[in-house]
Amino acid sequence: MADSERLFARNSRQQDQHIAGLVRIAVPDMALMQEVLGELWEKSAGLPDLMIDWRSDLGLVDVVDAQIDVGIRFGTPEDSRLIIKKVGTAEDCIVASPELIAQTGMPEDWQSLQRHYPLSALINPNTGRVWNWYLSNQYQFSPARPKFVSNRMENELIGVLKGQAFSCLPRLLCQPYLSTGELVELFPEMERKKWTAYVYRPQRTVTPPRIRFVFDALAEILAQKLSRSKQPARHADQA
């Protein structure tokens, strides 16, 4: 081994030895984050002294009160106390099963869908009310009498796959079922509202190596996940 290679290997080992201690991480409660966590463990396999405190919640976490070191959010960054790294965008899509569409017929437009079709809704833990369906930058509505309500979008997905309701869900969650035809997308021509995906950490005078490592690792993992999700979907007119 050349001297330069030995020096690089020694420096790498020394750097890894400094990556030790606890990192508190806050992420939204969604299935994608389980995949992210798995890949984070893979990236940290050579860091036996790194400890992870992983919190999943759809509610907005107070970074200071909860002593969060690193987090992931979707939306518009608004907290000036945070250092953020934008890693891509995500969007929702309106989906239903082919069986439900065969029973109810295809809605002519989103207004008809809102008024006359069975819908599902997700509870906003910050308000206790259901989240609006954000159809685009111009249009949104709140399901007035949803057939199914849950505090977890994965539960909504089950109802949609079983032909019980139409739903507005993250494309990341629906993509596997759109690809197989188990779900179809409605109104694909409508330009969807884009949600910024970003990794954040609080501003500090000195940021420990363990926090920098987790911050960079999560940014890389999430960027790859978002990039792979941008695949053609099956639309309602193809069902």
Coordinates of C-alpha atoms in Angstrom, one line a residue:
M1 CA 0.0 0.0 0.0
A2 CA 1.4 3.4 -1.0
D3 CA 2.1 6.0 1.8
S4 CA -0.7 8.2 0.5
E5 CA -3.2 5.3 0.7
R6 CA -2.1 4.5 4.3
L7 CA -2.5 8.1 5.3
F8 CA -6.0 8.2 3.7
A9 CA -7.0 5.0 5.5
R10 CA -5.7 6.2 8.8
N11 CA -7.5 9.6 8.5
S12 CA -10.7 7.8 7.6
R13 CA -10.4 5.6 10.7
Q14 CA -9.7 8.6 12.9
Q15 CA -12.7 10.4 11.5
D16 CA -15.0 7.5 12.1
Q17 CA -13.8 7.2 15.7
H18 CA -15.0 10.8 16.2
I19 CA -18.5 9.8 15.0
A20 CA -19.9 8.7 18.3
G21 CA -22.8 9.5 20.6
L22 CA -26.5 10.1 20.3
V23 CA -28.3 11.8 17.3
R24 CA -32.0 12.6 17.7
I25 CA -33.9 12.5 14.4
A26 CA -37.4 13.6 13.6
V27 CA -39.2 12.4 10.4
P28 CA -42.7 12.4 9.1
D29 CA -44.7 9.2 9.9
M30 CA -44.8 7.6 6.5
A31 CA -43.7 4.3 5.0
L32 CA -40.9 5.9 3.0
M33 CA -39.1 6.8 6.3
Q34 CA -38.8 3.1 7.2
E35 CA -36.8 2.6 4.0
V36 CA -34.7 5.7 4.8
L37 CA -34.0 4.3 8.3
G38 CA -32.8 1.0 6.9
E39 CA -30.4 2.7 4.5
L40 CA -29.1 4.9 7.3
W41 CA -28.2 1.9 9.3
E42 CA -26.4 0.4 6.3
K43 CA -24.4 3.6 5.9
S44 CA -23.5 3.7 9.6
A45 CA -22.5 0.0 9.8
G46 CA -18.9 0.9 10.5
L47 CA -19.8 3.3 13.3
P48 CA -20.4 1.1 16.4
D49 CA -20.5 4.1 18.7
L50 CA -23.2 6.0 16.8
M51 CA -26.6 6.0 18.6
I52 CA -29.9 6.9 17.0
D53 CA -33.1 8.3 18.5
W54 CA -35.7 8.1 15.7
R55 CA -39.0 9.8 16.1
S56 CA -41.8 9.5 13.5
D57 CA -44.8 11.9 13.7
L58 CA -47.0 13.7 11.2
G59 CA -47.3 16.6 13.7
L60 CA -44.9 19.5 13.5
V61 CA -42.1 18.9 16.0
D62 CA -40.6 21.7 18.0
V63 CA -37.0 21.3 17.2
V64 CA -35.7 23.1 20.3
D65 CA -38.1 21.6 22.9
A66 CA -37.6 18.1 21.6
Q67 CA -33.8 18.6 21.3
I68 CA -33.8 17.4 17.7
D69 CA -30.4 17.2 16.0
V70 CA -31.5 16.3 12.4
G71 CA -34.8 16.0 10.7
I72 CA -36.7 15.6 7.4
R73 CA -39.7 17.6 6.3
F74 CA -41.8 18.2 3.3
G75 CA -43.2 21.7 2.6
T76 CA -41.9 25.3 2.7
P77 CA -38.9 25.8 5.0
E78 CA -39.9 28.6 7.4
D79 CA -37.8 28.2 10.5
S80 CA -34.9 30.6 10.4
R81 CA -33.2 28.7 13.3
L82 CA -32.5 25.8 10.9
I83 CA -29.9 25.0 8.4
I84 CA -31.6 23.2 5.5
K85 CA -30.6 21.2 2.5
K86 CA -33.2 20.8 -0.2
V87 CA -33.0 17.4 -1.8
G88 CA -35.9 17.3 -4.2
T89 CA -39.7 17.6 -4.5
A90 CA -42.6 15.3 -3.8
E91 CA -46.3 15.5 -4.9
D92 CA -49.6 14.0 -4.2
C93 CA -51.8 12.2 -6.7
I94 CA -55.5 11.3 -6.7
V95 CA -56.0 7.5 -6.9
A96 CA -58.6 4.8 -6.9
S97 CA -58.8 1.1 -7.6
P98 CA -60.0 -0.1 -11.1
E99 CA -62.8 -1.9 -9.3
L100 CA -64.2 1.2 -7.6
I101 CA -64.0 3.2 -10.9
A102 CA -65.9 0.4 -12.6
Q103 CA -68.7 0.7 -9.9
T104 CA -68.9 4.5 -9.6
G105 CA -67.9 5.6 -13.1
M106 CA -65.2 8.2 -13.7
P107 CA -65.7 11.7 -12.2
E108 CA -65.9 14.4 -14.9
D109 CA -63.8 16.7 -12.9
W110 CA -62.4 17.3 -9.3
Q111 CA -65.5 19.3 -8.3
S112 CA -67.7 16.2 -9.2
L113 CA -65.3 14.0 -7.3
Q114 CA -65.5 16.2 -4.2
R115 CA -69.4 16.2 -4.2
H116 CA -70.5 12.8 -5.3
Y117 CA -67.9 10.2 -4.7
P118 CA -66.6 8.3 -1.6
L119 CA -63.4 9.9 -0.3
S120 CA -60.9 9.2 2.4
A121 CA -59.2 11.8 4.6
L122 CA -56.1 12.1 6.8
I123 CA -56.2 13.7 10.2
N124 CA -53.9 16.7 10.8
P125 CA -52.5 16.1 14.3
N126 CA -51.7 19.8 14.6
T127 CA -55.4 20.8 14.3
G128 CA -57.4 17.7 14.9
R129 CA -59.2 18.3 11.5
V130 CA -58.7 16.6 8.2
W131 CA -56.0 17.8 5.8
N132 CA -57.1 19.5 2.7
W133 CA -56.6 17.8 -0.6
Y134 CA -54.0 20.0 -2.4
L135 CA -54.8 19.4 -6.0
S136 CA -52.5 22.0 -7.5
N137 CA -51.2 25.5 -6.6
Q138 CA -54.6 26.9 -7.4
Y139 CA -57.1 24.3 -6.1
Q140 CA -57.7 22.6 -2.8
F141 CA -60.6 21.4 -0.8
S142 CA -61.4 19.6 2.5
P143 CA -63.4 16.4 2.2
A144 CA -66.7 17.3 3.9
R145 CA -68.1 13.8 4.6
P146 CA -65.3 11.3 4.1
K147 CA -66.1 7.6 4.0
F148 CA -62.9 6.8 5.8
V149 CA -60.7 8.9 8.1
S150 CA -57.4 7.9 9.7
N151 CA -54.4 9.4 11.3
R152 CA -52.1 7.3 9.0
M153 CA -51.9 7.5 5.3
E154 CA -50.9 3.8 5.1
N155 CA -54.4 3.0 6.4
E156 CA -55.9 5.2 3.8
L157 CA -54.0 3.3 1.2
I158 CA -55.5 0.0 2.4
G159 CA -59.0 1.4 1.9
V160 CA -58.2 2.6 -1.6
L161 CA -56.7 -0.7 -2.6
K162 CA -59.8 -2.5 -1.3
G163 CA -62.0 -0.3 -3.5
Q164 CA -63.7 1.7 -0.7
A165 CA -62.7 5.3 -1.5
F166 CA -60.9 7.7 -3.7
S167 CA -57.9 9.4 -2.0
C168 CA -55.2 12.0 -2.4
L169 CA -52.0 10.4 -1.3
P170 CA -48.2 10.9 -1.8
R171 CA -47.0 9.6 -5.2
L172 CA -44.1 8.0 -3.4
L173 CA -46.6 5.8 -1.4
C174 CA -48.7 5.0 -4.5
Q175 CA -46.0 4.4 -7.1
P176 CA -45.6 0.6 -6.7
Y177 CA -49.4 0.1 -7.1
L178 CA -49.6 2.6 -10.0
S179 CA -46.9 0.6 -11.8
T180 CA -48.8 -2.7 -11.4
G181 CA -52.2 -1.3 -12.2
E182 CA -53.7 -2.0 -8.8
L183 CA -54.3 1.8 -8.6
V184 CA -55.0 4.3 -11.3
E185 CA -54.4 8.0 -11.2
L186 CA -57.2 10.5 -11.9
F187 CA -56.7 13.8 -13.6
P188 CA -53.1 13.2 -14.5
E189 CA -53.1 16.3 -16.8
M190 CA -53.6 18.6 -13.7
E191 CA -50.3 20.0 -12.6
R192 CA -49.8 19.0 -9.0
K193 CA -48.6 21.1 -6.1
K194 CA -44.9 20.4 -5.5
W195 CA -43.8 19.9 -1.9
T196 CA -40.1 20.7 -1.2
A197 CA -38.3 17.8 0.5
Y198 CA -35.5 18.9 2.8
V199 CA -33.2 17.7 5.6
Y200 CA -32.5 20.2 8.4
R201 CA -30.4 20.7 11.5
P202 CA -30.4 23.5 14.1
Q203 CA -27.8 26.2 13.8
R204 CA -25.0 25.6 16.2
T205 CA -21.6 27.3 16.8
V206 CA -20.0 23.9 16.5
T207 CA -21.7 20.9 14.9
P208 CA -20.4 17.5 16.1
P209 CA -19.2 15.1 13.4
R210 CA -22.0 12.6 14.2
I211 CA -24.6 15.2 13.4
R212 CA -22.9 16.2 10.1
F213 CA -22.6 12.5 9.2
V214 CA -26.3 11.8 9.7
F215 CA -27.4 15.0 8.1
D216 CA -25.3 14.3 4.9
A217 CA -26.4 10.6 4.9
L218 CA -30.1 11.4 5.1
A219 CA -29.8 14.0 2.4
E220 CA -28.2 11.5 0.1
I221 CA -30.6 8.7 0.8
L222 CA -33.7 10.9 0.4
A223 CA -32.5 12.5 -2.8
Q224 CA -32.0 9.0 -4.3
K225 CA -35.4 7.9 -3.1
L226 CA -37.2 10.9 -4.7
S227 CA -35.2 10.6 -7.9
R228 CA -36.3 6.9 -8.3
S229 CA -39.9 7.7 -7.6
K230 CA -40.3 9.8 -10.8
Q231 CA -41.6 7.0 -13.0
P232 CA -44.5 6.8 -15.4
A233 CA -47.8 6.0 -13.7
R234 CA -50.9 4.2 -15.1
H235 CA -53.7 6.7 -15.6
A236 CA -57.4 6.3 -15.3
D237 CA -57.9 6.5 -19.1
Q238 CA -55.6 3.4 -19.4
A239 CA -57.6 1.3 -16.9

